[in-house]
Amino acid sequence: MNIPDTKEPRIVIIGGGFGGMNLIKNLKKTGYQVVLLDKRNFHTFQPLLYQVSTSGLEPESIAYPLRKIIRKQKNMHFRLAEVNRIDTNLQKIRTDIGDLHYDHLVIATGTRTNFFGNKTIEENAVWMKSLPQALNIRSLMFENLEKANRTEDPVKRKELLRFVIAGAGPTGVELSGALAELKSNVLQADYPDMDISEIEIHLIEGADRVLPPFSKQSSEKAQKFLEDMGVTIHLETFVGNYENNLVTTKGDLSFNTATFIWSAGVTGASIEGFEVTSLVPKLNRYKVDVYNRVAGFQNIYAIGDIALMESEEYPKGHPQLAQPAIQQGKNLSKNFKKMLRGEELNPFKYFDKGSMATIGRNKAVVDMGKIHFGGFFAWFIWMFIHLWFLVGFRNRMVTFFNWTYSYINYDKAARLIVRPFKQNKIIAEED
Ligand SMILES: Cc1cc2nc3c(=O)[nH]c(=O)nc-3n(C[C@H](O)[C@H](O)[C@H](O)COP(=O)(O)OP(=O)(O)OC[C@H]3O[C@@H](n4cnc5c(N)ncnc54)[C@H](O)[C@@H]3O)c2cc1C
């Protein structure tokens, strides 16, 4: 890997997501050698992936080059590498570009999409976990619109104009809201010879409300916003299969659709090589103590979505959201510095800043402790916070400009098929 051997203890971080990035940013000019490995050379701001899929933003505006974070840092290195195995006996990680020894290892690999073992969904649906996948959804939707526009077969057209989304968590809700806006604000003008009212957007959810982790008030508000925008919601409905453009559910409902988006769950992106005791089955999250040390190890840590820290307040671990990952990354950086000074470590304490989801123009919901509100003010806060947390000044400016332009003109700039849609099997391999 061409990483120099120095006298400084080596910290290897796997993953430059919210956790890994906030760790490495705060380890500059310390007595460590820090090596960041990621299978992509950029950080992805996942909360705005749905805007890339629905042509609200260009992909570059929600990505940030990882090498830029460690610029001018002599004791920091980045390597584009996928880690396949951790050998805890030899204190080595094995990657597609070679092996590397570690003194401290931090696993910050986040999650991957969970299909709950359903092969038909994995092979035929589309999902959104990375920029290539978000772009793939965009290509599929616009290719289907083009096909619908040229077909003379009304049954085929219906299938091409029906969008079905499984999972009404924040991703499913935000995606269906953005699609509804695209339909009402942009598509009629783009396709004057097509009856846009034929477009259907269906949101399927197994729970009895949308946004299940949110307060009841916010769920109800979000549902009303979506229904007013023309989204059809199917609650307490479980998807069975998706094959030959047919979504079947475990009830009587079924949908013929050429666009089925799966946003119904994630599972930890764990790496092979650990004893099974530290990995919680099904969830694929590593059990960690209050210092984010993986159970049974003194020099291996897990932060963010992949970590499961049980506490009285969070018996099932922290929510798999950006804030716990950011805060754990920052806390671990402080602890690494304390270790060098021989000081007592800081136990991690999560500060819950609240949850929010946007449904569309002037429509969002916010939960902050016992306070719940929705509408324009919530939407304004949502925009401000997302701009604030986007990495990089350029990205903030470009996104701000895009959103202002769209708000004034009711337009979405990036409705481009940059490359043709690729079957998921291919894109998953590339990814
Ligand atoms: C579509 C979507 C919308 C979301 N919306 C919100 C939201 O509105 N609000 C919110 O708070 N949270 C949201 N989340 C969740 C949030 O993005 C995650 O909680 C957060 O990214 C977790 O940070 P992390 O550092 O643990 O992992 P990630 O940010 O996922 O980073 C993991 C990194 O590890 C790398 N990696 C993984 N495996 C390997 C490997 N084997 N080798 C090398 N590199 C590897 C990946 O390339 C990635 O860069 C959303 C997530 C998604 C997918």
Short mmCIF file of C-alpha atoms and ligand atoms in Angstrom, two decimals:
data_model
loop_
_atom_site.label_atom_id
_atom_site.label_comp_id
_atom_site.label_asym_id
_atom_site.label_seq_id
_atom_site.Cartn_x
_atom_site.Cartn_y
_atom_site.Cartn_z
CA MET A 1 0.00 0.00 0.00
CA ASN A 2 3.08 2.20 0.17
CA ILE A 3 2.35 3.57 3.65
CA PRO A 4 5.61 4.43 5.46
CA ASP A 5 6.42 2.67 8.73
CA THR A 6 6.97 5.36 11.37
CA LYS A 7 7.43 5.37 15.14
CA GLU A 8 3.93 6.82 15.58
CA PRO A 9 1.16 4.36 16.48
CA ARG A 10 -0.96 3.71 13.39
CA ILE A 11 -4.75 4.26 13.40
CA VAL A 12 -6.49 2.67 10.43
CA ILE A 13 -10.01 3.98 9.73
CA ILE A 14 -12.27 1.99 7.40
CA GLY A 15 -14.92 4.29 5.94
CA GLY A 16 -15.02 8.03 5.25
CA GLY A 17 -18.71 8.51 5.98
CA PHE A 18 -20.09 10.78 8.70
CA GLY A 19 -18.30 8.86 11.48
CA GLY A 20 -14.92 8.31 9.81
CA MET A 21 -14.76 11.83 8.40
CA ASN A 22 -15.48 13.50 11.74
CA LEU A 23 -12.86 11.30 13.38
CA ILE A 24 -10.06 12.03 10.93
CA LYS A 25 -10.81 15.76 10.75
CA ASN A 26 -10.16 15.96 14.48
CA LEU A 27 -6.97 13.88 14.48
CA LYS A 28 -4.82 16.38 12.61
CA LYS A 29 -1.37 17.15 14.11
CA THR A 30 -1.51 14.43 16.76
CA GLY A 31 1.14 11.84 17.56
CA TYR A 32 -0.55 9.21 15.39
CA GLN A 33 -0.13 8.06 11.84
CA VAL A 34 -3.68 7.93 10.44
CA VAL A 35 -4.69 5.88 7.37
CA LEU A 36 -8.17 6.30 5.91
CA LEU A 37 -9.48 3.59 3.58
CA ASP A 38 -12.68 3.80 1.59
CA LYS A 39 -13.98 1.99 -1.47
CA ARG A 40 -14.93 5.41 -2.88
CA ASN A 41 -12.68 8.44 -3.07
CA PHE A 42 -15.42 10.74 -1.79
CA HIS A 43 -17.72 11.26 1.16
CA THR A 44 -21.43 11.00 0.31
CA PHE A 45 -24.06 13.15 2.00
CA GLN A 46 -26.67 10.39 1.98
CA PRO A 47 -29.62 12.47 3.31
CA LEU A 48 -29.75 14.27 -0.06
CA LEU A 49 -29.37 11.23 -2.33
CA TYR A 50 -33.09 11.35 -3.08
CA GLN A 51 -32.61 14.81 -4.61
CA VAL A 52 -30.06 13.36 -7.04
CA SER A 53 -32.51 10.59 -7.96
CA THR A 54 -35.31 13.05 -8.58
CA SER A 55 -33.11 15.55 -10.48
CA GLY A 56 -33.12 18.29 -7.84
CA LEU A 57 -29.33 18.25 -7.43
CA GLU A 58 -26.28 17.22 -9.43
CA PRO A 59 -24.30 14.37 -7.84
CA GLU A 60 -21.17 16.47 -7.30
CA SER A 61 -22.99 18.83 -4.94
CA ILE A 62 -23.52 16.12 -2.31
CA ALA A 63 -20.07 14.49 -2.54
CA TYR A 64 -16.71 15.61 -1.18
CA PRO A 65 -13.22 14.31 -2.10
CA LEU A 66 -11.76 12.42 0.86
CA ARG A 67 -8.20 13.41 -0.04
CA LYS A 68 -9.14 17.07 0.43
CA ILE A 69 -9.85 16.42 4.12
CA ILE A 70 -6.27 15.29 4.78
CA ARG A 71 -4.48 17.83 2.57
CA LYS A 72 -1.13 19.05 3.91
CA GLN A 73 -1.18 16.42 6.71
CA LYS A 74 2.11 14.50 6.55
CA ASN A 75 0.98 11.86 9.05
CA MET A 76 -2.30 11.15 7.24
CA HIS A 77 -2.84 8.90 4.21
CA PHE A 78 -5.81 7.95 2.07
CA ARG A 79 -6.05 4.78 -0.01
CA LEU A 80 -8.89 3.85 -2.33
CA ALA A 81 -9.48 0.29 -1.15
CA GLU A 82 -12.21 -2.13 -0.21
CA VAL A 83 -11.51 -3.93 3.04
CA ASN A 84 -12.50 -7.58 2.83
CA ARG A 85 -11.19 -9.11 6.01
CA ILE A 86 -9.83 -8.24 9.42
CA ASP A 87 -7.23 -10.58 10.89
CA THR A 88 -7.37 -9.78 14.59
CA ASN A 89 -4.56 -12.22 15.51
CA LEU A 90 -2.02 -10.57 13.21
CA GLN A 91 -3.57 -7.07 13.65
CA LYS A 92 -3.91 -6.76 9.89
CA ILE A 93 -6.60 -5.77 7.47
CA ARG A 94 -6.85 -7.40 4.08
CA THR A 95 -7.99 -5.27 1.14
CA ASP A 96 -8.24 -5.49 -2.63
CA ILE A 97 -4.97 -3.54 -2.89
CA GLY A 98 -2.98 -5.37 -0.19
CA ASP A 99 -2.66 -5.88 3.56
CA LEU A 100 -1.97 -3.31 6.26
CA HIS A 101 -0.94 -3.62 9.89
CA TYR A 102 -2.80 -1.53 12.49
CA ASP A 103 -2.17 -0.52 16.08
CA HIS A 104 -5.72 0.82 16.42
CA LEU A 105 -8.51 -0.03 14.01
CA VAL A 106 -11.73 1.94 13.58
CA ILE A 107 -14.62 0.37 11.66
CA ALA A 108 -16.92 3.07 10.27
CA THR A 109 -18.42 1.18 7.33
CA GLY A 110 -22.08 2.20 7.83
CA THR A 111 -24.84 0.03 6.39
CA ARG A 112 -25.96 -1.65 3.20
CA THR A 113 -29.50 -2.21 1.89
CA ASN A 114 -31.36 -5.07 3.55
CA PHE A 115 -33.56 -7.24 1.31
CA PHE A 116 -34.41 -9.62 4.15
CA GLY A 117 -33.30 -12.52 1.96
CA ASN A 118 -35.73 -11.74 -0.87
CA LYS A 119 -33.82 -12.49 -4.11
CA THR A 120 -36.54 -11.23 -6.49
CA ILE A 121 -36.39 -7.79 -4.89
CA GLU A 122 -32.59 -7.72 -4.79
CA GLU A 123 -32.37 -8.63 -8.46
CA ASN A 124 -35.16 -6.51 -9.90
CA ALA A 125 -35.82 -3.49 -7.67
CA VAL A 126 -33.69 -0.34 -7.49
CA TRP A 127 -32.44 1.13 -4.23
CA MET A 128 -30.56 4.14 -3.02
CA LYS A 129 -27.49 3.84 -0.84
CA SER A 130 -24.80 5.45 -3.00
CA LEU A 131 -24.41 8.07 -5.73
CA PRO A 132 -24.18 5.49 -8.57
CA GLN A 133 -27.43 3.95 -7.34
CA ALA A 134 -29.14 7.35 -7.02
CA LEU A 135 -28.12 8.14 -10.61
CA ASN A 136 -29.34 4.74 -11.69
CA ILE A 137 -32.81 5.48 -10.29
CA ARG A 138 -32.80 8.82 -12.13
CA SER A 139 -31.90 7.12 -15.41
CA LEU A 140 -34.56 4.44 -14.95
CA MET A 141 -37.31 6.96 -14.19
CA PHE A 142 -36.51 9.20 -17.14
CA GLU A 143 -36.02 6.29 -19.52
CA ASN A 144 -39.44 5.00 -18.45
CA LEU A 145 -40.99 8.42 -19.05
CA GLU A 146 -39.47 8.46 -22.54
CA LYS A 147 -40.81 4.96 -23.25
CA ALA A 148 -44.25 5.92 -21.92
CA ASN A 149 -44.26 8.94 -24.21
CA ARG A 150 -43.65 6.86 -27.32
CA THR A 151 -45.77 3.80 -26.61
CA GLU A 152 -49.23 3.44 -28.10
CA ASP A 153 -50.15 0.61 -25.73
CA PRO A 154 -52.20 2.03 -22.80
CA VAL A 155 -51.45 -0.95 -20.53
CA LYS A 156 -47.70 -0.65 -21.09
CA ARG A 157 -47.92 3.12 -20.56
CA LYS A 158 -49.62 2.61 -17.19
CA GLU A 159 -46.82 0.26 -16.09
CA LEU A 160 -44.19 2.80 -17.14
CA LEU A 161 -45.92 5.70 -15.42
CA ARG A 162 -46.53 3.91 -12.11
CA PHE A 163 -43.83 4.48 -9.48
CA VAL A 164 -43.91 2.23 -6.45
CA ILE A 165 -41.79 2.84 -3.37
CA ALA A 166 -41.50 0.34 -0.52
CA GLY A 167 -40.75 1.73 2.94
CA ALA A 168 -42.20 4.98 4.31
CA GLY A 169 -39.25 5.94 6.51
CA PRO A 170 -37.63 9.34 5.80
CA THR A 171 -36.11 8.11 2.51
CA GLY A 172 -39.40 6.73 1.12
CA VAL A 173 -41.37 9.78 2.25
CA GLU A 174 -38.86 12.28 0.86
CA LEU A 175 -38.55 10.38 -2.41
CA SER A 176 -42.30 10.14 -2.99
CA GLY A 177 -42.78 13.81 -2.09
CA ALA A 178 -40.03 14.84 -4.54
CA LEU A 179 -41.56 12.65 -7.26
CA ALA A 180 -44.98 14.19 -6.70
CA GLU A 181 -43.43 17.65 -7.08
CA LEU A 182 -41.62 16.61 -10.23
CA LYS A 183 -44.92 15.39 -11.62
CA SER A 184 -46.88 18.54 -10.82
CA ASN A 185 -44.22 21.18 -11.49
CA VAL A 186 -42.03 19.90 -14.31
CA LEU A 187 -43.25 16.90 -16.26
CA GLN A 188 -46.38 18.38 -17.81
CA ALA A 189 -44.30 21.10 -19.41
CA ASP A 190 -41.62 18.60 -20.52
CA TYR A 191 -44.12 16.12 -22.01
CA PRO A 192 -46.93 18.27 -23.47
CA ASP A 193 -48.18 15.35 -25.59
CA MET A 194 -48.60 13.04 -22.61
CA ASP A 195 -51.35 13.07 -19.97
CA ILE A 196 -49.29 13.52 -16.81
CA SER A 197 -52.29 12.81 -14.60
CA GLU A 198 -51.69 9.18 -15.59
CA ILE A 199 -48.56 9.13 -13.39
CA GLU A 200 -49.20 7.25 -10.15
CA ILE A 201 -47.00 7.29 -7.06
CA HIS A 202 -47.60 4.53 -4.50
CA LEU A 203 -45.89 4.37 -1.12
CA ILE A 204 -46.07 1.02 0.68
CA GLU A 205 -45.39 0.69 4.41
CA GLY A 206 -45.62 -2.32 6.75
CA ALA A 207 -46.28 -0.23 9.89
CA ASP A 208 -49.57 1.52 10.61
CA ARG A 209 -48.18 4.99 9.81
CA VAL A 210 -45.62 6.73 7.66
CA LEU A 211 -42.35 7.83 9.33
CA PRO A 212 -42.66 5.16 12.05
CA PRO A 213 -39.68 6.41 14.14
CA PHE A 214 -41.20 9.92 14.33
CA SER A 215 -43.92 11.23 16.69
CA LYS A 216 -47.52 10.41 15.84
CA GLN A 217 -48.25 14.08 15.10
CA SER A 218 -45.42 14.27 12.57
CA SER A 219 -46.47 10.98 10.94
CA GLU A 220 -50.03 12.24 10.52
CA LYS A 221 -48.87 15.57 9.15
CA ALA A 222 -46.49 13.91 6.69
CA GLN A 223 -49.23 11.55 5.51
CA LYS A 224 -51.61 14.46 4.91
CA PHE A 225 -48.94 16.41 3.00
CA LEU A 226 -48.23 13.39 0.80
CA GLU A 227 -51.89 12.62 0.12
CA ASP A 228 -52.57 16.26 -0.75
CA MET A 229 -49.71 16.00 -3.27
CA GLY A 230 -51.30 12.95 -4.89
CA VAL A 231 -49.27 10.09 -3.36
CA THR A 232 -51.31 6.95 -2.62
CA ILE A 233 -50.26 5.42 0.69
CA HIS A 234 -50.74 1.74 1.57
CA LEU A 235 -50.17 1.13 5.29
CA GLU A 236 -49.86 -2.25 7.03
CA THR A 237 -48.89 -3.71 3.68
CA PHE A 238 -45.91 -5.99 3.17
CA VAL A 239 -44.23 -6.51 -0.18
CA GLY A 240 -43.93 -10.16 -1.20
CA ASN A 241 -42.03 -10.23 -4.50
CA TYR A 242 -41.05 -8.15 -7.51
CA GLU A 243 -40.64 -10.03 -10.76
CA ASN A 244 -41.53 -9.36 -14.40
CA ASN A 245 -42.58 -5.81 -13.52
CA LEU A 246 -45.13 -7.05 -10.97
CA VAL A 247 -45.02 -6.12 -7.27
CA THR A 248 -47.04 -8.54 -5.19
CA THR A 249 -47.87 -7.94 -1.54
CA LYS A 250 -48.72 -10.37 1.23
CA GLY A 251 -52.35 -9.16 0.94
CA ASP A 252 -54.56 -8.72 -2.13
CA LEU A 253 -52.76 -5.72 -3.57
CA SER A 254 -50.44 -5.95 -6.55
CA PHE A 255 -48.95 -3.38 -8.90
CA ASN A 256 -47.69 -3.58 -12.45
CA THR A 257 -44.77 -1.21 -12.49
CA ALA A 258 -41.49 -0.71 -14.31
CA THR A 259 -40.09 1.34 -11.41
CA PHE A 260 -39.98 -0.28 -7.99
CA ILE A 261 -37.78 1.45 -5.43
CA TRP A 262 -36.83 -0.46 -2.30
CA SER A 263 -36.19 1.72 0.78
CA ALA A 264 -37.45 -0.64 3.46
CA GLY A 265 -34.39 -1.37 5.55
CA VAL A 266 -30.64 -1.52 6.09
CA THR A 267 -28.21 -3.88 7.74
CA GLY A 268 -24.66 -3.24 8.97
CA ALA A 269 -21.85 -3.36 6.38
CA SER A 270 -19.81 -5.70 8.58
CA ILE A 271 -16.44 -7.16 7.59
CA GLU A 272 -15.33 -10.76 7.95
CA GLY A 273 -12.77 -11.89 10.45
CA PHE A 274 -14.32 -11.15 13.83
CA GLU A 275 -15.46 -13.63 16.39
CA VAL A 276 -19.24 -13.91 16.16
CA THR A 277 -19.73 -12.62 19.73
CA SER A 278 -19.08 -9.00 18.77
CA LEU A 279 -21.53 -9.03 15.86
CA VAL A 280 -25.26 -8.82 16.56
CA PRO A 281 -26.92 -11.26 14.15
CA LYS A 282 -29.44 -9.95 11.60
CA LEU A 283 -28.59 -6.32 12.45
CA ASN A 284 -24.92 -6.90 11.58
CA ARG A 285 -23.80 -4.25 14.05
CA TYR A 286 -20.75 -4.60 16.30
CA LYS A 287 -21.45 -4.43 20.02
CA VAL A 288 -19.36 -1.65 21.54
CA ASP A 289 -18.80 -0.27 25.04
CA VAL A 290 -19.23 3.40 26.00
CA TYR A 291 -15.83 4.19 24.45
CA ASN A 292 -16.86 2.57 21.14
CA ARG A 293 -14.49 -0.36 21.72
CA VAL A 294 -15.74 -3.52 20.04
CA ALA A 295 -16.65 -6.18 22.61
CA GLY A 296 -13.62 -8.34 23.39
CA PHE A 297 -11.00 -5.98 21.90
CA GLN A 298 -8.98 -3.11 23.37
CA ASN A 299 -7.72 -1.62 20.09
CA ILE A 300 -10.66 -2.11 17.70
CA TYR A 301 -13.46 0.44 17.62
CA ALA A 302 -16.73 0.76 15.72
CA ILE A 303 -18.54 4.07 15.20
CA GLY A 304 -21.72 5.22 13.48
CA ASP A 305 -24.34 2.96 11.93
CA ILE A 306 -22.21 -0.17 12.27
CA ALA A 307 -21.83 0.25 16.06
CA LEU A 308 -24.38 -0.88 18.61
CA MET A 309 -23.95 0.74 22.00
CA GLU A 310 -26.62 -0.44 24.41
CA SER A 311 -27.58 1.95 27.21
CA GLU A 312 -30.53 2.49 29.51
CA GLU A 313 -31.78 5.29 27.27
CA TYR A 314 -31.05 3.39 24.05
CA PRO A 315 -31.46 -0.33 24.84
CA LYS A 316 -31.41 -1.18 21.12
CA GLY A 317 -28.49 1.13 20.36
CA HIS A 318 -28.55 4.62 18.88
CA PRO A 319 -30.65 5.38 15.80
CA GLN A 320 -28.79 4.82 12.52
CA LEU A 321 -28.61 8.50 11.69
CA ALA A 322 -25.90 11.01 10.83
CA GLN A 323 -25.76 12.66 14.28
CA PRO A 324 -24.73 9.60 16.36
CA ALA A 325 -22.02 8.86 13.75
CA ILE A 326 -20.73 12.47 13.79
CA GLN A 327 -20.75 12.64 17.59
CA GLN A 328 -19.08 9.23 18.01
CA GLY A 329 -16.36 10.19 15.51
CA LYS A 330 -15.66 13.41 17.45
CA ASN A 331 -15.68 11.67 20.84
CA LEU A 332 -13.31 8.95 19.66
CA SER A 333 -10.87 11.56 18.32
CA LYS A 334 -10.80 13.15 21.79
CA ASN A 335 -10.19 9.75 23.37
CA PHE A 336 -7.30 8.96 21.01
CA LYS A 337 -5.65 12.21 22.13
CA LYS A 338 -6.32 11.33 25.77
CA MET A 339 -4.72 7.91 25.27
CA LEU A 340 -1.46 9.59 24.21
CA ARG A 341 -1.56 11.75 27.33
CA GLY A 342 -2.48 8.79 29.56
CA GLU A 343 -5.73 10.45 30.63
CA GLU A 344 -9.08 8.86 31.50
CA LEU A 345 -11.31 8.36 28.46
CA ASN A 346 -14.63 10.16 27.82
CA PRO A 347 -17.64 7.83 27.75
CA PHE A 348 -19.90 8.57 24.75
CA LYS A 349 -23.15 10.42 25.49
CA TYR A 350 -25.52 11.00 22.61
CA PHE A 351 -27.06 14.47 22.30
CA ASP A 352 -30.29 14.01 20.36
CA LYS A 353 -30.77 17.15 18.23
CA GLY A 354 -34.10 15.88 16.84
CA SER A 355 -35.32 14.38 13.58
CA MET A 356 -36.76 15.94 10.46
CA ALA A 357 -38.09 14.95 7.06
CA THR A 358 -39.10 17.11 4.13
CA ILE A 359 -42.05 16.27 1.93
CA GLY A 360 -41.88 19.09 -0.57
CA ARG A 361 -41.98 22.83 -1.11
CA ASN A 362 -42.86 24.53 2.24
CA LYS A 363 -43.67 21.12 3.71
CA ALA A 364 -41.55 19.32 6.32
CA VAL A 365 -41.94 17.86 9.79
CA VAL A 366 -39.62 18.30 12.77
CA ASP A 367 -39.47 16.42 16.08
CA MET A 368 -37.33 18.02 18.78
CA GLY A 369 -37.88 16.27 22.10
CA LYS A 370 -41.49 16.98 23.02
CA ILE A 371 -41.82 19.69 20.40
CA HIS A 372 -43.30 18.69 17.04
CA PHE A 373 -44.08 21.04 14.20
CA GLY A 374 -44.60 20.99 10.46
CA GLY A 375 -45.09 23.28 7.44
CA PHE A 376 -43.07 26.23 6.19
CA PHE A 377 -41.02 26.86 9.34
CA ALA A 378 -40.05 23.17 9.58
CA TRP A 379 -39.12 23.19 5.88
CA PHE A 380 -36.99 26.30 6.35
CA ILE A 381 -35.14 24.68 9.29
CA TRP A 382 -34.69 21.47 7.26
CA MET A 383 -33.07 23.44 4.42
CA PHE A 384 -30.84 25.45 6.72
CA ILE A 385 -29.60 22.38 8.61
CA HIS A 386 -28.92 20.37 5.46
CA LEU A 387 -26.97 23.25 3.95
CA TRP A 388 -25.05 23.66 7.21
CA PHE A 389 -24.03 20.00 7.38
CA LEU A 390 -23.17 19.60 3.69
CA VAL A 391 -19.42 19.21 3.47
CA GLY A 392 -17.55 21.94 1.61
CA PHE A 393 -18.25 25.61 0.89
CA ARG A 394 -18.65 24.98 -2.84
CA ASN A 395 -21.28 22.28 -2.25
CA ARG A 396 -23.24 24.56 0.07
CA MET A 397 -23.20 27.41 -2.46
CA VAL A 398 -24.17 25.18 -5.43
CA THR A 399 -26.98 23.52 -3.45
CA PHE A 400 -28.25 26.86 -2.14
CA PHE A 401 -28.25 28.25 -5.68
CA ASN A 402 -30.04 25.16 -7.04
CA TRP A 403 -32.71 25.23 -4.36
CA THR A 404 -33.30 28.98 -4.76
CA TYR A 405 -33.54 28.58 -8.54
CA SER A 406 -35.98 25.66 -8.19
CA TYR A 407 -38.06 27.51 -5.62
CA ILE A 408 -38.46 30.57 -7.83
CA ASN A 409 -38.91 28.73 -11.15
CA TYR A 410 -40.66 25.53 -10.05
CA ASP A 411 -37.93 23.74 -11.99
CA LYS A 412 -35.51 20.85 -11.41
CA ALA A 413 -32.24 21.32 -13.21
CA ALA A 414 -30.74 17.84 -13.45
CA ARG A 415 -33.32 15.74 -15.29
CA LEU A 416 -30.69 14.14 -17.45
CA ILE A 417 -30.02 10.55 -18.46
CA VAL A 418 -26.25 10.81 -18.26
CA ARG A 419 -25.73 7.10 -18.75
CA PRO A 420 -28.26 4.36 -19.44
CA PHE A 421 -29.94 2.51 -16.60
CA LYS A 422 -28.02 -0.59 -15.54
CA GLN A 423 -29.55 -3.64 -13.96
CA ASN A 424 -29.00 -3.72 -10.25
CA LYS A 425 -26.82 -6.79 -10.30
CA ILE A 426 -24.33 -4.86 -12.44
CA ILE A 427 -24.47 -1.66 -10.42
CA ALA A 428 -24.12 -3.54 -7.11
CA GLU A 429 -20.94 -5.18 -8.43
CA GLU A 430 -19.58 -1.83 -9.63
CA ASP A 431 -20.47 -0.21 -6.36
C1 LIG B 1 -30.99 7.44 1.35
C2 LIG B 1 -30.59 7.77 2.75
C3 LIG B 1 -31.14 8.87 3.39
C4 LIG B 1 -30.78 9.19 4.69
N1 LIG B 1 -31.33 10.31 5.29
C5 LIG B 1 -30.92 10.68 6.53
C6 LIG B 1 -31.42 11.86 7.13
O1 LIG B 1 -32.25 12.56 6.56
N2 LIG B 1 -30.94 12.19 8.36
C7 LIG B 1 -30.01 11.43 9.02
O2 LIG B 1 -29.58 11.79 10.11
N3 LIG B 1 -29.56 10.29 8.47
C8 LIG B 1 -29.97 9.90 7.25
N4 LIG B 1 -29.49 8.75 6.69
C9 LIG B 1 -28.60 7.90 7.48
C10 LIG B 1 -27.18 8.45 7.50
O3 LIG B 1 -26.75 8.72 6.19
C11 LIG B 1 -26.30 7.44 8.19
O4 LIG B 1 -26.77 7.25 9.50
C12 LIG B 1 -24.86 7.90 8.22
O5 LIG B 1 -24.35 8.04 6.92
C13 LIG B 1 -23.99 6.92 9.02
O6 LIG B 1 -22.67 7.32 8.99
P1 LIG B 1 -21.51 6.23 9.01
O7 LIG B 1 -20.22 7.00 9.07
O8 LIG B 1 -21.78 5.24 10.05
O9 LIG B 1 -21.62 5.47 7.62
P2 LIG B 1 -21.66 6.02 6.12
O10 LIG B 1 -21.88 7.50 6.08
O11 LIG B 1 -22.60 5.14 5.40
O12 LIG B 1 -20.17 5.77 5.60
C14 LIG B 1 -19.64 4.49 5.42
C15 LIG B 1 -18.43 4.58 4.53
O13 LIG B 1 -17.75 3.35 4.57
C16 LIG B 1 -17.33 2.97 3.28
N5 LIG B 1 -17.23 1.50 3.27
C17 LIG B 1 -18.20 0.61 3.59
N6 LIG B 1 -17.73 -0.64 3.56
C18 LIG B 1 -16.42 -0.55 3.19
C19 LIG B 1 -15.37 -1.51 3.00
N7 LIG B 1 -15.57 -2.81 3.19
N8 LIG B 1 -14.16 -1.06 2.62
C20 LIG B 1 -13.93 0.26 2.44
N9 LIG B 1 -14.87 1.22 2.63
C21 LIG B 1 -16.10 0.81 3.02
C22 LIG B 1 -18.42 3.51 2.37
O14 LIG B 1 -17.95 3.71 1.06
C23 LIG B 1 -18.78 4.84 3.07
O15 LIG B 1 -18.00 5.90 2.57
C24 LIG B 1 -29.84 8.39 5.38
C25 LIG B 1 -29.28 7.29 4.75
C26 LIG B 1 -29.65 6.98 3.44
C27 LIG B 1 -29.05 5.77 2.75
#
